[in-house]
CSV table of C-alpha atoms and ligand atoms in Angstrom, one decimal:
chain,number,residue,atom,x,y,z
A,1084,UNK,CA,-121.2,61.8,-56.1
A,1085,UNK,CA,-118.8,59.9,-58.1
A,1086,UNK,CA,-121.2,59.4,-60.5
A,1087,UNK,CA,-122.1,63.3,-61.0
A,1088,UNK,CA,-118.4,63.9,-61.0
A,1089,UNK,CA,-117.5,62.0,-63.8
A,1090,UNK,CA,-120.8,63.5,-65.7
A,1091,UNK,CA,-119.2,66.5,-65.1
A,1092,UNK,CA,-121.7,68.3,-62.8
A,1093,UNK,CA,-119.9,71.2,-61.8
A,1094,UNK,CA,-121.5,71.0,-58.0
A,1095,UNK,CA,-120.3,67.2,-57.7
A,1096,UNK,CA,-117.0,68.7,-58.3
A,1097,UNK,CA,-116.6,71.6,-56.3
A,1098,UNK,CA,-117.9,69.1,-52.8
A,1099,UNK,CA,-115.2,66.6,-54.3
A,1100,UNK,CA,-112.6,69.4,-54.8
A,1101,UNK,CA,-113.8,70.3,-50.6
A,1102,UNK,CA,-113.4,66.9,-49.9
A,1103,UNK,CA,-109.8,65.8,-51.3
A,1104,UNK,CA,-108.4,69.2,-49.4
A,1105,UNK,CA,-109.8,68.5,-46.2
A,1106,UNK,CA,-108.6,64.8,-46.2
A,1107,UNK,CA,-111.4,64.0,-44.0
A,1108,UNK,CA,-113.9,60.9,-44.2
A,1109,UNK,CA,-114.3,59.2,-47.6
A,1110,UNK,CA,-111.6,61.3,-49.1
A,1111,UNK,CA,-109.1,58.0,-49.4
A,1112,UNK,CA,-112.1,56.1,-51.1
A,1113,UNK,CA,-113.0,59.1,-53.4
A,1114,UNK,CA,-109.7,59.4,-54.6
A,1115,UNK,CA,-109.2,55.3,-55.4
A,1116,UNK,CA,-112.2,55.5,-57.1
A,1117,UNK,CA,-111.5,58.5,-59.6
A,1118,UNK,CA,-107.9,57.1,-59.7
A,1119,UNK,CA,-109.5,53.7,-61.3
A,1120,UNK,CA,-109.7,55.3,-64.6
A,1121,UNK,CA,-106.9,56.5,-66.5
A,1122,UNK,CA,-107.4,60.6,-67.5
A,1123,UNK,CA,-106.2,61.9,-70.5
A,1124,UNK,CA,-106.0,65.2,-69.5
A,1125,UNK,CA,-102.8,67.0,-70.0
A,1126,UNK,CA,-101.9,68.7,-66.4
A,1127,UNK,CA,-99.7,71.9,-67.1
A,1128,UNK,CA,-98.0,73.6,-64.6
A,1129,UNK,CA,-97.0,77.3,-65.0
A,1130,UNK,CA,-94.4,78.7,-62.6
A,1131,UNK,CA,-91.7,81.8,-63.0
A,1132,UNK,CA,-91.1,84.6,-60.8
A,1133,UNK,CA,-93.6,87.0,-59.2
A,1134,UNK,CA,-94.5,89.7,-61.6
A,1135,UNK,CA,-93.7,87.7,-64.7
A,1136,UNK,CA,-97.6,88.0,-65.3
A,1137,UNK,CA,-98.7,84.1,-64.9
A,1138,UNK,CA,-102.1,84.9,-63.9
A,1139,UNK,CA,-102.8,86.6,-67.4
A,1140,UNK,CA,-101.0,83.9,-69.1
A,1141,UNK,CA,-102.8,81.3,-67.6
A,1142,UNK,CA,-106.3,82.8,-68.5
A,1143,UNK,CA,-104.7,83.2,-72.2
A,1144,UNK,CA,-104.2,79.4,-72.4
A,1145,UNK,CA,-107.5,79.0,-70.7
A,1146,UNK,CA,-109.4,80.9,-73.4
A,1147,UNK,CA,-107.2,79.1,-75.8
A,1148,UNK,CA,-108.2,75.8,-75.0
A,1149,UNK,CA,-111.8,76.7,-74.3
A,1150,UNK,CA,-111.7,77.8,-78.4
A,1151,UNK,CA,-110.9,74.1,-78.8
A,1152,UNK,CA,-113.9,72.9,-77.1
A,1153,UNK,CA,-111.5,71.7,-74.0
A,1154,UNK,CA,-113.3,71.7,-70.9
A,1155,UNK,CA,-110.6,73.2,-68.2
A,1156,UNK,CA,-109.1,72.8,-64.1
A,1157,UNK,CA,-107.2,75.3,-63.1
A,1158,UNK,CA,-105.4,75.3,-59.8
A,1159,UNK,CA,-103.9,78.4,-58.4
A,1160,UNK,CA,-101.4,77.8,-55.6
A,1161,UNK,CA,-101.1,80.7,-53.6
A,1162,UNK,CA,-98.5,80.5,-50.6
A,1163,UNK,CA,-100.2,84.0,-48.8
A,1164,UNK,CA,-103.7,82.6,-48.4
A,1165,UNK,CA,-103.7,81.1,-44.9
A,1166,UNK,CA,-106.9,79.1,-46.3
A,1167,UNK,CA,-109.0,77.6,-48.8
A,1168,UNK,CA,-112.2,78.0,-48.0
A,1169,UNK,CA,-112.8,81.9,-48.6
A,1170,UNK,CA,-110.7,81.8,-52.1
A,1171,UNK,CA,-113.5,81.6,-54.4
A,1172,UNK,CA,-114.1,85.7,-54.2
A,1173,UNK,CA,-110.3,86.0,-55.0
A,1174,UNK,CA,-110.8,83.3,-58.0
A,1175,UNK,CA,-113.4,85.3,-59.2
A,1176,UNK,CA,-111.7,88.5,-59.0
A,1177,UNK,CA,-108.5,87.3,-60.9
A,1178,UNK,CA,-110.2,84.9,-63.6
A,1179,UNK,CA,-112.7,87.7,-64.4
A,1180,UNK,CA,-112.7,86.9,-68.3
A,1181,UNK,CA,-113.8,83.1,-67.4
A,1182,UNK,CA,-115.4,83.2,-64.3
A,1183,UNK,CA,-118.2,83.0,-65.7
A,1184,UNK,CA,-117.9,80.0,-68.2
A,1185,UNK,CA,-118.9,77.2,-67.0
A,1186,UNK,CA,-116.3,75.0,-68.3
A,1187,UNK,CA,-113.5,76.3,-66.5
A,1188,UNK,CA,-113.5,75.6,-62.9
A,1189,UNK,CA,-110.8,77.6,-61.3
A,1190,UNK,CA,-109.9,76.6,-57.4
A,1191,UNK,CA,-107.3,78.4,-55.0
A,1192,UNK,CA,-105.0,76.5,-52.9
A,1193,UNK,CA,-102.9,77.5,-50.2
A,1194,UNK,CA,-99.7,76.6,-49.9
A,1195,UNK,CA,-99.1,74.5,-46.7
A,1196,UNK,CA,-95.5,75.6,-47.0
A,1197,UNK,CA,-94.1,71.7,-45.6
A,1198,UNK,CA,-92.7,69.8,-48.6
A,1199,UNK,CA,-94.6,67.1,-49.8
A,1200,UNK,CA,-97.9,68.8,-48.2
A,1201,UNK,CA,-98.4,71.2,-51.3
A,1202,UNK,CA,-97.5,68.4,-53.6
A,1203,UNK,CA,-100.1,65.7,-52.5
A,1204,UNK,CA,-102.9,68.4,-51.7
A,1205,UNK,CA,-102.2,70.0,-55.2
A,1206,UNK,CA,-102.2,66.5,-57.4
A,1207,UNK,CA,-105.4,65.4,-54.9
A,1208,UNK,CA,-107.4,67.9,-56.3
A,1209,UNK,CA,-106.2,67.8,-60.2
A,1210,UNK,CA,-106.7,63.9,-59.9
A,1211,UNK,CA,-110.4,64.6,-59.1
A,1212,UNK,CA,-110.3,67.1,-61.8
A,1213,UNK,CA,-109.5,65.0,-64.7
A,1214,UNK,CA,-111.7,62.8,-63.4
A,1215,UNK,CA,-114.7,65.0,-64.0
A,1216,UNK,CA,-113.5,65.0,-67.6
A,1217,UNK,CA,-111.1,67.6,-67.8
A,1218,UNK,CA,-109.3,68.2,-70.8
A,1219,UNK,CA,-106.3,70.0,-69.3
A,1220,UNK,CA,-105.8,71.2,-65.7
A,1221,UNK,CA,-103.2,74.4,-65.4
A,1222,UNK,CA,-101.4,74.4,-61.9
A,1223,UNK,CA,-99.9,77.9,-61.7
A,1224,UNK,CA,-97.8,78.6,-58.9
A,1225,UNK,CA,-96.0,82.1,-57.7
A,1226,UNK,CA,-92.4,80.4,-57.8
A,1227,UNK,CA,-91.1,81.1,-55.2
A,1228,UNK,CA,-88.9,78.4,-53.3
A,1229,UNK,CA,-90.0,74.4,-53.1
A,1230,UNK,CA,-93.4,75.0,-55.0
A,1231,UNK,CA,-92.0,75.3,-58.5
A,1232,UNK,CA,-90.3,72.0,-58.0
A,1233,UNK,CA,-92.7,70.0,-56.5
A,1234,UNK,CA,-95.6,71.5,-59.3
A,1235,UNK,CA,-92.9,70.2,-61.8
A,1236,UNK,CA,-93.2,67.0,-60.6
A,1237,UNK,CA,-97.1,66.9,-60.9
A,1238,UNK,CA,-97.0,68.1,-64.0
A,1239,UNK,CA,-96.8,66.5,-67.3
A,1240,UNK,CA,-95.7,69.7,-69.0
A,1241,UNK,CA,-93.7,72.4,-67.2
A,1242,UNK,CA,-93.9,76.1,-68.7
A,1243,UNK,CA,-91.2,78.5,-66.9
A,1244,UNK,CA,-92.6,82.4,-66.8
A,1245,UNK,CA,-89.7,84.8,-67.5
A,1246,UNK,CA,-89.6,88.5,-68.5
A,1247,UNK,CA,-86.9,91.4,-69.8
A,1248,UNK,CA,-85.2,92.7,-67.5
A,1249,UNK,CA,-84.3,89.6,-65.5
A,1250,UNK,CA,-80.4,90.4,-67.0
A,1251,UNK,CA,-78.3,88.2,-65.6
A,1252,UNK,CA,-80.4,86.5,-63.1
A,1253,UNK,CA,-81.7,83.8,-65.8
A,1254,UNK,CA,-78.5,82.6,-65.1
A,1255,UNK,CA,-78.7,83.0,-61.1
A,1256,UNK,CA,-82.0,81.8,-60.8
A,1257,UNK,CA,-82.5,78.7,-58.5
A,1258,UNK,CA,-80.6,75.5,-59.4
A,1259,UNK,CA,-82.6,73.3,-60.6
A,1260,UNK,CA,-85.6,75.8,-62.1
A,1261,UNK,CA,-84.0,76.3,-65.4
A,1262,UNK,CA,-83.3,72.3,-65.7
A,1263,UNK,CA,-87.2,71.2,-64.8
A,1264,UNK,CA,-88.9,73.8,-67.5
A,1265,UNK,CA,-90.4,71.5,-70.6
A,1266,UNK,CA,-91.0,74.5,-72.6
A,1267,UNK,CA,-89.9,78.6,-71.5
A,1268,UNK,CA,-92.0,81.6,-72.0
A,1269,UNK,CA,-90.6,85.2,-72.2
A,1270,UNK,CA,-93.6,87.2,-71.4
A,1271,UNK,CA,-94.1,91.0,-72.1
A,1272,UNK,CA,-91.9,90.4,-75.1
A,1273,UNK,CA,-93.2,93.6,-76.3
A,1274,UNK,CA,-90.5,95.3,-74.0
A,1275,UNK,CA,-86.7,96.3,-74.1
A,1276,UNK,CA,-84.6,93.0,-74.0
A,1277,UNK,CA,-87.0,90.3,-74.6
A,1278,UNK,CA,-84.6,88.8,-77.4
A,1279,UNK,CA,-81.5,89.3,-75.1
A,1280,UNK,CA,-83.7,87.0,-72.2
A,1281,UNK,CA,-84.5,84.3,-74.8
A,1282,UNK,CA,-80.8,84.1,-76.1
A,1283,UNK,CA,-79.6,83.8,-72.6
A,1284,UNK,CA,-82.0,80.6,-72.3
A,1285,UNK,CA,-81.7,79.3,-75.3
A,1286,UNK,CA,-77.3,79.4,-74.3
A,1287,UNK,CA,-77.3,77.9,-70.9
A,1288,UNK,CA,-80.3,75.1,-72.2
A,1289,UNK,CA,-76.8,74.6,-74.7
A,1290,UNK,CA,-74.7,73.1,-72.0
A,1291,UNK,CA,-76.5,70.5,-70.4
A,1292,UNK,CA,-79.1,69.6,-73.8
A,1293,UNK,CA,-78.8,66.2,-74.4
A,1294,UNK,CA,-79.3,64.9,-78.1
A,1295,UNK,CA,-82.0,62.3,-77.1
A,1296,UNK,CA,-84.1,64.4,-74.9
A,1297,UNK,CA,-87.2,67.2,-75.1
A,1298,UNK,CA,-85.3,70.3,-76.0
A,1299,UNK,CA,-87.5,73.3,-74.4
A,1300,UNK,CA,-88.5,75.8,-77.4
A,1301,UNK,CA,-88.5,79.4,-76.5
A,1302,UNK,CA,-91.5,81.0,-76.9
A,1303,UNK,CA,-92.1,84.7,-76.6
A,1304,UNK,CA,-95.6,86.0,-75.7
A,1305,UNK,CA,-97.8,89.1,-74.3
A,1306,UNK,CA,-100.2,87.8,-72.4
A,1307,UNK,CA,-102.4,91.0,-72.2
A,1308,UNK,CA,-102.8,90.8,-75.7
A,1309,UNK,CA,-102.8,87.1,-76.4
A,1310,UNK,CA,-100.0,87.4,-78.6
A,1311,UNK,CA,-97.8,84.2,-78.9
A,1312,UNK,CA,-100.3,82.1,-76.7
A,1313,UNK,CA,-101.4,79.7,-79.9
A,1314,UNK,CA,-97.9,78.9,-80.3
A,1315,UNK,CA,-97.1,78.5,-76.5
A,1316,UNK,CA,-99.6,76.2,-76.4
A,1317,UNK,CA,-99.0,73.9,-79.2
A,1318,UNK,CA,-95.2,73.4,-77.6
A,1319,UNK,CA,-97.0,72.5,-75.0
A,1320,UNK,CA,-99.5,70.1,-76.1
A,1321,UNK,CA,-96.4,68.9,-78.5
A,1322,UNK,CA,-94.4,67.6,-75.7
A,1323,UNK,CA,-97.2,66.3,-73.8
A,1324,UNK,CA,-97.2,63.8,-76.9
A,1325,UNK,CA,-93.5,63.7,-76.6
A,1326,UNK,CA,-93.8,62.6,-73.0
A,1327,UNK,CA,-96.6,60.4,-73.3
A,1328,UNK,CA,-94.8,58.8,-76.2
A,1329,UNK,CA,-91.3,57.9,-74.2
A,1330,UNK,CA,-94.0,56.9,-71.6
A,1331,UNK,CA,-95.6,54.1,-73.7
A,1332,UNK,CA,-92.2,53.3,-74.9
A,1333,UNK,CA,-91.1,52.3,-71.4
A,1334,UNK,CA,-94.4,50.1,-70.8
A,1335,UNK,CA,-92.8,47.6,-73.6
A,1336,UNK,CA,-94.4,49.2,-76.8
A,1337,UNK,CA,-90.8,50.2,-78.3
A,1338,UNK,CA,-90.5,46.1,-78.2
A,1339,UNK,CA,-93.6,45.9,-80.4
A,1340,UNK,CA,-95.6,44.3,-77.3
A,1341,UNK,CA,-99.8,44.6,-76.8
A,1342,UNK,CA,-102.1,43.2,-75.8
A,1343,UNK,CA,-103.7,41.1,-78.4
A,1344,UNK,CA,-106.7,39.5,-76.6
A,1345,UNK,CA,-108.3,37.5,-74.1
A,1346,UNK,CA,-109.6,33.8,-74.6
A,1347,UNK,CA,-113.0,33.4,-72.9
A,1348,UNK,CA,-114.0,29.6,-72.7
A,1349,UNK,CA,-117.5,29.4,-73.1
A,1350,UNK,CA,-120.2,26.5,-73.7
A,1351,UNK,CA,-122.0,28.7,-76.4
A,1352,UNK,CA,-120.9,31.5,-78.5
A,1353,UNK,CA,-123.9,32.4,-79.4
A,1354,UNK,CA,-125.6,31.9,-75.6
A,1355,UNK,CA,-122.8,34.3,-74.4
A,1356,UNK,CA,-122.1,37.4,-77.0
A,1357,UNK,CA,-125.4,38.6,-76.2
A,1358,UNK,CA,-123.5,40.2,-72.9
A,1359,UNK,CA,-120.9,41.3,-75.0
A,1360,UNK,CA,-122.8,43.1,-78.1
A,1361,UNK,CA,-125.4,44.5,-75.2
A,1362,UNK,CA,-122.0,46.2,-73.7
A,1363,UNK,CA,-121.8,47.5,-76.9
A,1364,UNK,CA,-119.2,45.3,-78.6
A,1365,UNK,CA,-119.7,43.3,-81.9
A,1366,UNK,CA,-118.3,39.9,-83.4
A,1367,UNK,CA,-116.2,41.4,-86.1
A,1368,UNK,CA,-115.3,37.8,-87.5
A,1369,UNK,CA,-116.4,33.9,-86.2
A,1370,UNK,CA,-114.2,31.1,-87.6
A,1371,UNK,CA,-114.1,27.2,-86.6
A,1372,UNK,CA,-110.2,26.6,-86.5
A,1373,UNK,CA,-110.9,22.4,-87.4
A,1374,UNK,CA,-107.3,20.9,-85.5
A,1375,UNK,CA,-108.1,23.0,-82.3
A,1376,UNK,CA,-111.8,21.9,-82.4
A,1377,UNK,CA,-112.8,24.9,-81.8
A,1378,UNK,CA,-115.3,27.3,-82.5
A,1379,UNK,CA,-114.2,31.3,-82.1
A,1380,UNK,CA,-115.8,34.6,-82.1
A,1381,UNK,CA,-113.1,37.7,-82.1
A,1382,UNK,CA,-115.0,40.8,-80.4
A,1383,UNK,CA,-112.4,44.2,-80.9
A,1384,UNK,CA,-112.0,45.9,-78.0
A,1385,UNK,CA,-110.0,49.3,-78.3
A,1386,UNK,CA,-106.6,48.3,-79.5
A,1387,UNK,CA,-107.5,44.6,-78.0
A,1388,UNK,CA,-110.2,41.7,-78.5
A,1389,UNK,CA,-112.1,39.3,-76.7
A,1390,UNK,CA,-112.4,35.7,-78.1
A,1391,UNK,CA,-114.8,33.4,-77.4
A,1392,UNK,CA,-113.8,30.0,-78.0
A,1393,UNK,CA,-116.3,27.0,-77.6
A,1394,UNK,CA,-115.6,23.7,-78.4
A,1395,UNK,CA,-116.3,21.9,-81.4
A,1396,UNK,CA,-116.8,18.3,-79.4
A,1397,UNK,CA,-116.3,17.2,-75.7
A,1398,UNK,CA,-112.4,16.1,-76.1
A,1399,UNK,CA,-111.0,18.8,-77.1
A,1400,UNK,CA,-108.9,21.4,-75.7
A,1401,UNK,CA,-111.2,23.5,-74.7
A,1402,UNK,CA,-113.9,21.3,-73.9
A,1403,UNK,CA,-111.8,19.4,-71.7
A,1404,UNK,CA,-111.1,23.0,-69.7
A,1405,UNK,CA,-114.6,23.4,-69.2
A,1406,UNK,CA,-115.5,20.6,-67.7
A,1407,UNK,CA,-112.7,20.3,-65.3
A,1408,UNK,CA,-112.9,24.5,-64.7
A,1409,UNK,CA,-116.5,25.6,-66.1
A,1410,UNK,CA,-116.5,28.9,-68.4
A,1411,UNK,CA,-113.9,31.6,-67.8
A,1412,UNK,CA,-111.2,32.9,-68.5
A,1413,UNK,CA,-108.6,30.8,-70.3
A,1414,UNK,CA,-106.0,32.8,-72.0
A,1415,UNK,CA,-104.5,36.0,-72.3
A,1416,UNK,CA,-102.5,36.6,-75.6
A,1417,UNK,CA,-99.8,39.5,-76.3
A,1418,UNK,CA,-98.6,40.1,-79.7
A,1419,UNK,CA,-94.7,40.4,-80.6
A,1420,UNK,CA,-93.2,41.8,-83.3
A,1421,UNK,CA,-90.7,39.2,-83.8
A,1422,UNK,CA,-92.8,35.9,-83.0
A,1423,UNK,CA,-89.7,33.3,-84.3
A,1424,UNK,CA,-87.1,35.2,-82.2
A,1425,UNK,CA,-89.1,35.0,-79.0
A,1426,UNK,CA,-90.2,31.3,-79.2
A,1427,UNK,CA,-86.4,30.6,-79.4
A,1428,UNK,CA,-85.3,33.6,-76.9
A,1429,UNK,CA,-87.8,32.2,-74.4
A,1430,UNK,CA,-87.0,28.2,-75.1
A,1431,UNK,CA,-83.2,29.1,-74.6
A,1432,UNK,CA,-84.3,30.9,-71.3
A,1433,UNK,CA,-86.1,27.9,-70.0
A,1434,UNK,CA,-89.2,29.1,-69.9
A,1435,UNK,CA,-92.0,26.2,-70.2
A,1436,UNK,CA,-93.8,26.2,-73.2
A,1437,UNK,CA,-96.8,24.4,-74.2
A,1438,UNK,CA,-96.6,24.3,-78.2
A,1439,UNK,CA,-93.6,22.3,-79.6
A,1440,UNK,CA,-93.5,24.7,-82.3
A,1441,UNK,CA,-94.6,28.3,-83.8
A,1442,UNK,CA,-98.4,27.2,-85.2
A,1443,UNK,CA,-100.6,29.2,-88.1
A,1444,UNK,CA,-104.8,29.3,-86.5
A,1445,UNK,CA,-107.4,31.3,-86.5
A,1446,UNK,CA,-107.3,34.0,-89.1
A,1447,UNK,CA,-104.1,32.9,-90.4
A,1448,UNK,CA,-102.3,34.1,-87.2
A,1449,UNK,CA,-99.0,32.5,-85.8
A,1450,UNK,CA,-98.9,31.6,-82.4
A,1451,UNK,CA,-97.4,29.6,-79.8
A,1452,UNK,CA,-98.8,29.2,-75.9
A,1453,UNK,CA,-96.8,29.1,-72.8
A,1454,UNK,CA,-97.3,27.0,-69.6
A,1455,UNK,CA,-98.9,28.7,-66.6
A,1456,UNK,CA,-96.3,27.1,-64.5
A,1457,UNK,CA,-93.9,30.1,-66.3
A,1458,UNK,CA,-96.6,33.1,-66.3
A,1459,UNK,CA,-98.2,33.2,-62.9
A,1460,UNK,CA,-100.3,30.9,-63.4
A,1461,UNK,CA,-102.3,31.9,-66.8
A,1462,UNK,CA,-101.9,30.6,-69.9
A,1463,UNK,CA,-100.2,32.9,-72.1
A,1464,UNK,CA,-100.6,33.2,-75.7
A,1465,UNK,CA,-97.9,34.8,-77.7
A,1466,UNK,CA,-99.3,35.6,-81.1
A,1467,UNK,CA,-97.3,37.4,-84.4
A,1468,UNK,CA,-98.0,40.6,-86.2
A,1469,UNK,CA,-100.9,39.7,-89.0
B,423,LIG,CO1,-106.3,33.1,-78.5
C-alpha cells in the first residue's frame, strides 16, 4: 500500500486516509513509514469566521494551484459532522468545480471536539497526504473555538478569513486569532467597508509587529470570482519560503554548516562504484592524494558526496582501517565556513583532534579530522569552503 501511496494511486490513498483516522491496526506502522521521508508540500490552513466564505476560497486556491500543475489534499474540518465515513457525498457537494479532478483529493473530518484529538487526527491524515506526493494540502477549518489554533499549529502557513462588516470585532475577535494569522484575507472585498476591515488589521498587526519577523500582508479577495486569489497565494507560497528559510537557519546553515560527504573505505574503487552509478550516481572526479596513500572517487549526492577512498598500499591510513575493520564507513565530513576559526575554537574547547594542523588534500580542499573519542564515536572530518 505504501508503495501505491507514494505512486500516488488515488485508491492507495483514500484506504490510507481510512486507516490513519480510525487509528486501528497498522495505522502507527503506516504513519512511520510515510513519516520516513521528508514532504515538501506546503500545508496551508484557512480559518476565519463562519460566513466569511472559506469553502469558495479554498476551491480558488485549489484551482490556482492545479493551473500550476500542483497536485492537491484538501482537509475540511467540520465540527457538525458526528462522522467521517458518510462525508464524501458532502465533499462532493461542496467542491463541485474539482470534484471531479483527479488531482485534488478532498476528505472531511469531524471535529472530535477534545483538544489535541482534532490536531493529531487532522496532521495524521495531511502526513499521509504529502506522502502521496502532494504539492500542497489546504486544512480549512469553520473557526470557531480551539480548531483555529490547533490547525495553526499544523500548518506551515496560516491564512485568517475576514469580511466587511466585522466593524469593530477584528479587534474583539479571540485572543490569540489575530496573533497566529501568517498572511490575512478580506474576502467579499467587493462590498461596503472592505478598506475600513483591512486598515483595522493592518493597525492592530502595528502594535505587537516585530522588526525581525513575517509581517502578515493584507490581501483583499472575492472568492466567487477569483479575484485577488493569484496574489493570496503568492503571500502564501512567499512565507512558506520565509518559514522554511528561518527553519534551515536554525538547523546550523546560518553558521555556514553542511554536510560535505561521507568517506566510504573500500578495497576497490572500481569493484564498488558499480553499486553506486547503478543507484544512479556518477564519479564526478577520481584523484590519488600521494601523502594520504590514497586513492579517491567523489560521487555528488544532492547538496552532498560520497567518497570512496582505497588505499594506495597496505600501511596506510586507510589500509590499515581496513584490515583491522573491513570496508565501511569511515568518515563523515561537514563543511565550515570559517575552517581556521574552528580548528582554533574547537582546540581551545578541548575537543580531541586528530590532525596537528589545518591540511590542503584532495581537490585542493583544507581540512582537518577530529577524534571519535570527541564525536560519538565517528571520525569527523571538518573541511573549508572550496
Ligand atoms: Co573525506
Amino acid at each position: 500500500m505504501l508503495e501505491r501511496l507514494r505512486a500516488g494511486d488515488v485508491r492507495a490513498l483514500a484506504r490510507a486516509v481510512s486507516l490513519v483516522e480510525d487509528g486501528g491496526a497498522g495505522a502507527a506502522q503506516l504513519l512511520a513509514a510515510v513519516r520516513v521521508h521528508e514532504s515538501h508540500a506546503v500545508r496551508i490552513g484557512v480559518t476565519g469566521p463562519p460566513g466569511a466564505g472559506k469553502s469558495t476560497l479554498v476551491e480558488q486556491m485549489v484551482r490556482w494551484l492545479r493551473g500550476r500543475g500542483e497536485r492537491v489534499g484538501v482537509v475540511a474540518v467540520d465540527p457538525t459532522s458526528p462522522y467521517t465515513g458518510g462525508a464524501l457525498l458532502g465533499d462532493r457537494i461542496r467542491m463541485q468545480g474539482i470534484a471531479d479532478d483527479e488531482g485534488v483529493y478532498v476528505r472531511s473530518m469531524a471535529s472530535r471536539g477534545a483538544m489535541g484529538g482534532l490536531s493529531r487526527a487532522v496532521g495524521d491524515v495531511c502526513d499521509v497526504l504529502a506522502a502521496s506526493g502532494r504539492g500542497a494540502i489546504v486544512i480549512e477549518t469553520v473557526g470557531v473555538g480551539q480548531d483555529e489554533v490547533d490547525v495553526a499549529r499544523l500548518a506551515d502557513v496560516t491564512v485568517l478569513v475576514l469580511v466587511p462588516g466585522m466593524g469593530d470585532d477584528v479587534q474583539s475577535m479571540k485572543a490569540g486569532v489575530m496573533e497566529m494569522a501568517d498572511v490575512f484575507v478580506v474576502n467579499k472585498s467587493d462590498r461596503e467597508g472592505a478598506d475600513r476591515v483591512a486598515a483595522e488589521i493592518v493597525s492592530m498587526q502595528g502594535l505587537g509587529a516585530a522588526s525581525d519577523r513575517w509581517v502578515a500582508p493584507v490581501v483583499k479577495t472575492v472568492a466567487t470570482t477569483g479575484e485577488g486569489v493569484a496574489e493570496l497565494m503568492e503571500a502564501v507560497l512567499r512565507c512558506a519560503d520565509a518559514k522554511r528559510g528561518a527553519q534551515r537557519k536554525g538547523s546550523g546553515e546560518a553558521r555556514g554548516l553542511r554536510l560535505d560527504h561521507l568517506g566510504v573505505a573500500v578495497k576497490s574503487i572500481a569493484a564498488a562504484k558499480g553499486f553506486y552509478e547503478a543507484l544512479g550516481m556518477e564519479v564526478a572526479h577520481e584523484e590519488t592524494v600521494e601523502f594520504e596513500q590514497v586513492k579517491t572517487a567523489m560521487l555528488p549526492l544532492g547538496e552532498s558526496r560520497i567518497e570512496l577512498l582505497e588505499p594506495t598500499v597496505e600501511d596506510s591510513v586507510i589500509g590499515k582501517f581496513l584490515a583491522k575493520r573491513g570496508e565501511g564507513l569511515h568518515h563523515i565530513a561537514v563543511q565550515v565556513e570559517e575552517i581556521d576559526a574552528m580548528f582554533a575554537k574547537l582546540k581551545a574547547d578541548g575537543v580531541r583532534l586528530a590532525s596537528d594542523a589545518v591540511r590542503v588534500g584532495a581537490g585542493g580542499h583544507r581540512y582537518f579530522f577530529v577524534h571519535p573519542a570527541s564525536t560519538g564515536g565517528v571520525l569527523l572530518e571538518i573541511v573549508g569552503e572550496a
